[in-house]
Amino acid sequence: MYDCIIVGGGIAGLQASIQLGRYRRKTLVIDRGDGRSTLCRNYHNVLGYPEGVSGETLRALGRRQAQGYGVEFAEGDATKAEKYEAGFLITCETEQSLPTAYEGKTLLIATGVMDRLPDLPGLRGCLGLTVFICPDCDGYETRDKRTLVLGSGNAGAKMALALTYFCNELIFVNHERKPVDASLAEKLRNAGIRTVDAAIERVLTEGEETLGRFRGVALAAGETLEAERAFVAFGGNEVRTDLAKQLHVERMETKHIVTDPRTKMTSVPGVWAAGDVGVHSEQLVIAMGEGLQSAIWMHKWLLSREKASEGAPPTPAHSLVGAGKP
């Protein structure tokens, strides 16, 4: 049995695994390998990387660091979670083998959120380089540059309005031609943002597609819109909290997991959540911090139970704040 099972090998899960490994906790990370961090080719706002760093680079470094502390990894999709007296049973499925079940005393859900992206040729190769998702992270990259918002309905309209802080030359391409609320449409007009209700056929790039140099889009009707940068905003992002639902963990209407702000433990004892699955701001460094925060409290919780099994009275979880500090 593992001390800790982490579902999700992205930024939050990896940071948690490193800390748990340093506690010498027997830890397993189950990774499906398709989260947000696999798509972003350059995070620009991370301390220590003035030229940016890709999600894949951070994932590779994080996995190597965790493995150096004895953390184990399993590739696959954790599809089932069950709670029993000793802990949790997580069933993991892969395409190559029969489902495998893993037992753990504690569980961290770090499965993240996946953006709804249309299958447009050329789009994914530009993500994080010249096409972006988060205006707080990358709105700066649009300064003084002609920018397209590739989106749908209200989600796309709101993104376009948010970007007016950084740039003045904006076009909103309503790819799915979903209606925009009258109040938002008026704000777009007042801001001088052109709206094009048309399907996008493909993303245009300069040079080799792998370089990710966005230069516009070709519309299905034949028109071409040229630009230097783009943001995507289609709404309906997938919040990956099915395991939490199976364990009857409290979730919001948006499906995000509710956690204690100090410990990141959920409403179910022994279950934690970190990163974008929680009430979040969708920032890499916050996911990293929550992963570390969760790991610290998972260790404290296990330590308290271990002391109780040895005959010492268990320490209430709420009183463990600052434990070990003078």
CSV table of C-alpha atoms in Angstrom, one decimal:
chain,number,residue,atom,x,y,z
A,1,MET,CA,0.0,0.0,0.0
A,2,TYR,CA,1.2,3.5,-0.8
A,3,ASP,CA,1.2,6.3,1.7
A,4,CYS,CA,0.1,8.7,-1.0
A,5,ILE,CA,-1.5,8.3,-4.4
A,6,ILE,CA,-1.5,11.4,-6.6
A,7,VAL,CA,-3.8,11.4,-9.6
A,8,GLY,CA,-2.4,13.9,-12.2
A,9,GLY,CA,1.2,14.3,-13.3
A,10,GLY,CA,1.0,18.0,-14.1
A,11,ILE,CA,2.5,20.9,-12.2
A,12,ALA,CA,0.5,20.5,-9.0
A,13,GLY,CA,0.9,16.7,-8.8
A,14,LEU,CA,4.6,16.8,-9.6
A,15,GLN,CA,5.4,19.4,-6.9
A,16,ALA,CA,3.4,17.5,-4.4
A,17,SER,CA,5.2,14.3,-5.3
A,18,ILE,CA,8.6,15.9,-4.8
A,19,GLN,CA,7.7,17.1,-1.3
A,20,LEU,CA,6.2,13.7,-0.4
A,21,GLY,CA,9.3,12.0,-1.7
A,22,ARG,CA,11.5,14.2,0.5
A,23,TYR,CA,9.3,13.1,3.4
A,24,ARG,CA,10.2,9.6,2.4
A,25,ARG,CA,6.6,8.8,1.8
A,26,LYS,CA,5.9,5.9,-0.5
A,27,THR,CA,4.2,7.8,-3.3
A,28,LEU,CA,2.6,6.9,-6.6
A,29,VAL,CA,1.7,9.4,-9.4
A,30,ILE,CA,-0.9,8.2,-11.9
A,31,ASP,CA,-0.5,10.3,-15.1
A,32,ARG,CA,-2.8,10.3,-18.1
A,33,GLY,CA,-0.3,12.6,-19.9
A,34,ASP,CA,-2.7,15.0,-21.6
A,35,GLY,CA,-3.1,17.9,-19.3
A,36,ARG,CA,-2.8,21.6,-19.9
A,37,SER,CA,0.9,21.5,-19.2
A,38,THR,CA,1.5,19.2,-22.1
A,39,LEU,CA,0.1,21.8,-24.5
A,40,CYS,CA,1.8,25.0,-23.5
A,41,ARG,CA,5.1,25.5,-25.3
A,42,ASN,CA,6.2,28.5,-23.3
A,43,TYR,CA,5.1,29.8,-19.9
A,44,HIS,CA,6.2,33.5,-19.8
A,45,ASN,CA,5.5,34.5,-16.2
A,46,VAL,CA,7.4,32.0,-14.1
A,47,LEU,CA,10.1,33.2,-11.7
A,48,GLY,CA,13.5,32.2,-12.9
A,49,TYR,CA,12.7,31.7,-16.6
A,50,PRO,CA,12.9,35.2,-18.2
A,51,GLU,CA,12.9,33.6,-21.7
A,52,GLY,CA,10.0,31.3,-20.8
A,53,VAL,CA,9.8,27.6,-20.2
A,54,SER,CA,7.7,24.9,-21.8
A,55,GLY,CA,5.3,22.7,-19.9
A,56,GLU,CA,7.0,19.6,-21.2
A,57,THR,CA,10.3,20.8,-19.9
A,58,LEU,CA,8.9,21.4,-16.5
A,59,ARG,CA,7.1,18.0,-16.5
A,60,ALA,CA,10.3,16.2,-17.5
A,61,LEU,CA,12.4,18.0,-14.9
A,62,GLY,CA,9.8,17.4,-12.2
A,63,ARG,CA,9.4,13.7,-12.9
A,64,ARG,CA,13.2,13.2,-12.8
A,65,GLN,CA,13.4,15.1,-9.5
A,66,ALA,CA,10.6,13.1,-8.0
A,67,GLN,CA,12.0,9.8,-9.1
A,68,GLY,CA,15.3,10.8,-7.4
A,69,TYR,CA,13.3,10.7,-4.1
A,70,GLY,CA,11.8,7.3,-4.9
A,71,VAL,CA,8.4,8.4,-6.2
A,72,GLU,CA,6.8,5.9,-8.6
A,73,PHE,CA,4.9,6.7,-11.7
A,74,ALA,CA,2.1,4.8,-13.5
A,75,GLU,CA,0.9,5.7,-17.0
A,76,GLY,CA,-2.9,5.5,-17.5
A,77,ASP,CA,-6.3,6.9,-16.7
A,78,ALA,CA,-7.6,6.7,-13.2
A,79,THR,CA,-11.3,5.9,-13.8
A,80,LYS,CA,-12.5,4.7,-10.4
A,81,ALA,CA,-12.0,5.7,-6.8
A,82,GLU,CA,-13.3,3.8,-3.8
A,83,LYS,CA,-12.9,4.5,-0.1
A,84,TYR,CA,-12.6,1.8,2.4
A,85,GLU,CA,-11.4,1.5,6.0
A,86,ALA,CA,-7.6,1.4,5.3
A,87,GLY,CA,-7.7,4.1,2.7
A,88,PHE,CA,-8.5,4.3,-1.0
A,89,LEU,CA,-8.5,2.0,-4.0
A,90,ILE,CA,-7.8,3.7,-7.4
A,91,THR,CA,-8.4,1.8,-10.6
A,92,CYS,CA,-6.2,2.8,-13.5
A,93,GLU,CA,-6.9,1.8,-17.1
A,94,THR,CA,-4.5,1.7,-20.0
A,95,GLU,CA,-4.8,0.8,-23.7
A,96,GLN,CA,-2.1,-1.9,-23.4
A,97,SER,CA,-3.2,-3.9,-20.4
A,98,LEU,CA,-6.0,-4.9,-18.0
A,99,PRO,CA,-7.1,-2.4,-15.4
A,100,THR,CA,-4.8,-2.1,-12.4
A,101,ALA,CA,-5.9,-1.2,-8.9
A,102,TYR,CA,-3.6,0.7,-6.5
A,103,GLU,CA,-4.1,1.2,-2.7
A,104,GLY,CA,-3.2,4.3,-0.9
A,105,LYS,CA,-3.7,5.7,2.6
A,106,THR,CA,-4.2,9.2,1.2
A,107,LEU,CA,-5.2,10.6,-2.1
A,108,LEU,CA,-4.4,13.9,-3.9
A,109,ILE,CA,-6.6,14.8,-6.9
A,110,ALA,CA,-4.6,17.0,-9.3
A,111,THR,CA,-6.3,16.2,-12.5
A,112,GLY,CA,-6.7,19.8,-13.6
A,113,VAL,CA,-8.9,21.5,-16.3
A,114,MET,CA,-8.7,20.9,-20.0
A,115,ASP,CA,-9.6,23.8,-22.3
A,116,ARG,CA,-12.1,23.1,-25.1
A,117,LEU,CA,-10.1,23.6,-28.2
A,118,PRO,CA,-11.4,23.1,-31.8
A,119,ASP,CA,-9.4,20.7,-34.0
A,120,LEU,CA,-8.0,23.4,-36.3
A,121,PRO,CA,-4.8,22.6,-38.3
A,122,GLY,CA,-1.9,24.7,-37.0
A,123,LEU,CA,-3.5,25.7,-33.7
A,124,ARG,CA,-1.8,23.5,-31.1
A,125,GLY,CA,1.7,24.1,-32.5
A,126,CYS,CA,1.2,27.8,-31.7
A,127,LEU,CA,-0.1,27.5,-28.1
A,128,GLY,CA,2.1,29.3,-25.6
A,129,LEU,CA,4.2,30.9,-28.3
A,130,THR,CA,1.9,33.1,-30.3
A,131,VAL,CA,-1.5,31.8,-29.4
A,132,PHE,CA,-2.6,32.0,-25.8
A,133,ILE,CA,-5.4,31.0,-23.4
A,134,CYS,CA,-5.0,33.1,-20.2
A,135,PRO,CA,-5.0,36.9,-20.4
A,136,ASP,CA,-3.5,37.2,-17.0
A,137,CYS,CA,-0.5,35.0,-18.1
A,138,ASP,CA,0.0,36.3,-21.6
A,139,GLY,CA,-2.0,39.4,-22.3
A,140,TYR,CA,1.3,41.2,-22.2
A,141,GLU,CA,2.4,39.3,-25.4
A,142,THR,CA,-0.3,41.1,-27.4
A,143,ARG,CA,1.0,44.7,-26.7
A,144,ASP,CA,1.2,46.7,-29.9
A,145,LYS,CA,0.3,43.7,-32.0
A,146,ARG,CA,-2.8,43.0,-34.1
A,147,THR,CA,-4.6,40.2,-32.3
A,148,LEU,CA,-7.4,37.8,-33.0
A,149,VAL,CA,-9.7,36.2,-30.5
A,150,LEU,CA,-10.7,32.8,-31.7
A,151,GLY,CA,-13.8,32.0,-29.7
A,152,SER,CA,-17.4,31.3,-29.3
A,153,GLY,CA,-20.3,33.5,-28.1
A,154,ASN,CA,-20.0,35.2,-24.8
A,155,ALA,CA,-16.8,33.5,-23.8
A,156,GLY,CA,-15.0,34.9,-26.8
A,157,ALA,CA,-16.6,38.4,-26.4
A,158,LYS,CA,-15.4,38.6,-22.8
A,159,MET,CA,-11.9,37.6,-23.8
A,160,ALA,CA,-11.8,40.3,-26.4
A,161,LEU,CA,-12.9,42.9,-23.9
A,162,ALA,CA,-10.3,41.8,-21.4
A,163,LEU,CA,-7.5,42.1,-23.9
A,164,THR,CA,-8.3,45.8,-24.5
A,165,TYR,CA,-6.1,46.5,-21.5
A,166,PHE,CA,-3.1,45.4,-23.5
A,167,CYS,CA,-3.9,46.1,-27.2
A,168,ASN,CA,-6.1,48.2,-29.3
A,169,GLU,CA,-6.3,46.3,-32.6
A,170,LEU,CA,-8.6,43.3,-31.9
A,171,ILE,CA,-10.9,41.2,-34.0
A,172,PHE,CA,-13.2,38.6,-32.4
A,173,VAL,CA,-13.8,35.6,-34.7
A,174,ASN,CA,-17.0,33.9,-33.5
A,175,HIS,CA,-16.1,30.5,-34.9
A,176,GLU,CA,-19.2,28.6,-33.7
A,177,ARG,CA,-21.4,31.6,-34.4
A,178,LYS,CA,-23.1,31.3,-31.0
A,179,PRO,CA,-25.1,34.4,-29.9
A,180,VAL,CA,-23.5,37.1,-27.9
A,181,ASP,CA,-25.5,38.9,-25.2
A,182,ALA,CA,-26.7,42.4,-26.3
A,183,SER,CA,-24.8,44.1,-23.5
A,184,LEU,CA,-21.6,42.4,-24.5
A,185,ALA,CA,-22.2,43.1,-28.1
A,186,GLU,CA,-22.6,46.8,-27.3
A,187,LYS,CA,-19.4,46.8,-25.3
A,188,LEU,CA,-17.5,45.3,-28.2
A,189,ARG,CA,-18.9,48.0,-30.5
A,190,ASN,CA,-18.0,50.8,-28.1
A,191,ALA,CA,-14.4,49.3,-27.8
A,192,GLY,CA,-14.1,49.3,-31.6
A,193,ILE,CA,-13.7,45.5,-31.7
A,194,ARG,CA,-14.8,44.0,-35.0
A,195,THR,CA,-16.8,40.8,-34.7
A,196,VAL,CA,-16.7,38.2,-37.5
A,197,ASP,CA,-19.3,35.5,-37.3
A,198,ALA,CA,-17.6,32.8,-39.4
A,199,ALA,CA,-16.1,29.3,-39.1
A,200,ILE,CA,-12.3,29.0,-39.1
A,201,GLU,CA,-10.9,26.6,-41.6
A,202,ARG,CA,-7.3,26.6,-40.4
A,203,VAL,CA,-4.6,28.6,-38.5
A,204,LEU,CA,-2.0,30.2,-40.7
A,205,THR,CA,1.6,30.1,-39.7
A,206,GLU,CA,4.8,31.6,-41.0
A,207,GLY,CA,7.6,29.2,-41.9
A,208,GLU,CA,7.5,25.7,-40.6
A,209,GLU,CA,4.4,24.9,-38.6
A,210,THR,CA,6.5,23.6,-35.7
A,211,LEU,CA,7.9,27.1,-35.1
A,212,GLY,CA,4.5,28.2,-34.0
A,213,ARG,CA,4.6,31.6,-35.7
A,214,PHE,CA,0.9,32.7,-35.9
A,215,ARG,CA,0.1,35.0,-38.8
A,216,GLY,CA,-3.7,34.7,-39.0
A,217,VAL,CA,-6.6,32.4,-39.9
A,218,ALA,CA,-8.3,31.3,-43.1
A,219,LEU,CA,-12.1,31.3,-42.8
A,220,ALA,CA,-14.2,28.6,-44.4
A,221,ALA,CA,-15.9,31.2,-46.6
A,222,GLY,CA,-12.5,32.0,-48.2
A,223,GLU,CA,-11.6,35.2,-46.3
A,224,THR,CA,-8.2,35.5,-44.6
A,225,LEU,CA,-7.6,37.5,-41.4
A,226,GLU,CA,-4.0,38.4,-40.7
A,227,ALA,CA,-2.6,39.0,-37.2
A,228,GLU,CA,0.5,38.5,-35.1
A,229,ARG,CA,-1.1,37.0,-32.0
A,230,ALA,CA,-4.3,35.2,-31.0
A,231,PHE,CA,-6.2,34.1,-27.9
A,232,VAL,CA,-8.7,31.2,-27.8
A,233,ALA,CA,-11.9,31.3,-25.7
A,234,PHE,CA,-14.5,28.8,-26.4
A,235,GLY,CA,-16.0,28.2,-23.0
A,236,GLY,CA,-17.2,24.8,-21.7
A,237,ASN,CA,-13.8,23.7,-20.4
A,238,GLU,CA,-13.7,20.3,-18.8
A,239,VAL,CA,-13.2,20.3,-15.1
A,240,ARG,CA,-11.8,16.8,-14.3
A,241,THR,CA,-13.3,15.9,-11.0
A,242,ASP,CA,-15.1,12.7,-11.7
A,243,LEU,CA,-13.1,10.9,-9.1
A,244,ALA,CA,-14.1,13.5,-6.5
A,245,LYS,CA,-17.7,12.9,-7.4
A,246,GLN,CA,-17.3,9.1,-6.9
A,247,LEU,CA,-16.0,9.8,-3.4
A,248,HIS,CA,-18.8,12.2,-2.6
A,249,VAL,CA,-16.3,15.1,-2.2
A,250,GLU,CA,-18.0,18.5,-2.1
A,251,ARG,CA,-17.9,20.3,-5.4
A,252,MET,CA,-19.2,23.7,-6.6
A,253,GLU,CA,-21.8,24.0,-9.4
A,254,THR,CA,-18.9,24.5,-11.8
A,255,LYS,CA,-17.5,21.1,-10.6
A,256,HIS,CA,-14.5,22.6,-9.0
A,257,ILE,CA,-13.5,21.0,-5.7
A,258,VAL,CA,-14.0,22.8,-2.4
A,259,THR,CA,-10.9,22.6,-0.1
A,260,ASP,CA,-9.8,23.9,3.2
A,261,PRO,CA,-7.8,27.1,2.4
A,262,ARG,CA,-5.0,26.2,4.8
A,263,THR,CA,-4.7,22.4,4.3
A,264,LYS,CA,-6.2,21.9,0.8
A,265,MET,CA,-8.0,18.8,2.3
A,266,THR,CA,-11.4,18.2,0.8
A,267,SER,CA,-14.7,17.5,2.6
A,268,VAL,CA,-13.6,13.8,2.7
A,269,PRO,CA,-10.9,13.0,5.2
A,270,GLY,CA,-7.8,11.7,3.5
A,271,VAL,CA,-8.5,13.3,0.2
A,272,TRP,CA,-6.8,16.5,-1.0
A,273,ALA,CA,-7.1,18.6,-4.2
A,274,ALA,CA,-4.6,21.0,-5.8
A,275,GLY,CA,-4.3,23.0,-8.9
A,276,ASP,CA,-7.0,23.9,-11.4
A,277,VAL,CA,-9.5,21.4,-10.0
A,278,GLY,CA,-10.0,23.6,-7.0
A,279,VAL,CA,-11.3,27.1,-6.6
A,280,HIS,CA,-8.5,28.5,-8.7
A,281,SER,CA,-6.9,31.3,-10.7
A,282,GLU,CA,-5.4,29.0,-13.4
A,283,GLN,CA,-1.8,29.9,-12.7
A,284,LEU,CA,1.1,27.6,-12.9
A,285,VAL,CA,2.8,28.9,-9.8
A,286,ILE,CA,-0.4,28.7,-7.8
A,287,ALA,CA,-0.8,25.1,-8.8
A,288,MET,CA,2.8,24.5,-7.8
A,289,GLY,CA,2.2,26.1,-4.4
A,290,GLU,CA,-1.0,24.2,-3.8
A,291,GLY,CA,0.7,20.9,-4.6
A,292,LEU,CA,3.4,21.7,-2.0
A,293,GLN,CA,0.8,22.8,0.5
A,294,SER,CA,-1.2,19.6,0.0
A,295,ALA,CA,1.8,17.4,0.4
A,296,ILE,CA,2.8,19.1,3.7
A,297,TRP,CA,-0.7,18.4,5.1
A,298,MET,CA,-0.8,14.9,3.8
A,299,HIS,CA,2.4,14.1,5.7
A,300,LYS,CA,1.1,15.8,8.9
A,301,TRP,CA,-2.2,13.8,8.6
A,302,LEU,CA,-0.3,10.5,8.1
A,303,LEU,CA,2.1,11.4,11.0
A,304,SER,CA,-0.8,12.0,13.3
A,305,ARG,CA,-2.4,8.6,12.4
A,306,GLU,CA,0.9,6.8,12.8
A,307,LYS,CA,1.4,8.3,16.3
A,308,ALA,CA,-2.2,7.3,17.2
A,309,SER,CA,-1.5,3.7,16.1
A,310,GLU,CA,1.5,3.6,18.4
A,311,GLY,CA,-0.7,4.6,21.3
A,312,ALA,CA,-0.1,8.4,21.4
A,313,PRO,CA,-3.3,10.5,21.2
A,314,PRO,CA,-3.9,11.7,17.6
A,315,THR,CA,-3.3,15.3,16.8
A,316,PRO,CA,-6.4,17.1,15.4
A,317,ALA,CA,-5.7,18.2,11.8
A,318,HIS,CA,-6.7,21.8,12.5
A,319,SER,CA,-4.1,22.1,15.2
A,320,LEU,CA,-1.2,21.0,13.0
A,321,VAL,CA,-0.7,24.5,11.6
A,322,GLY,CA,2.9,25.5,12.1
A,323,ALA,CA,3.9,22.1,13.5
A,324,GLY,CA,7.7,21.8,13.6
A,325,LYS,CA,8.3,25.5,13.8
A,326,PRO,CA,9.8,27.1,16.9
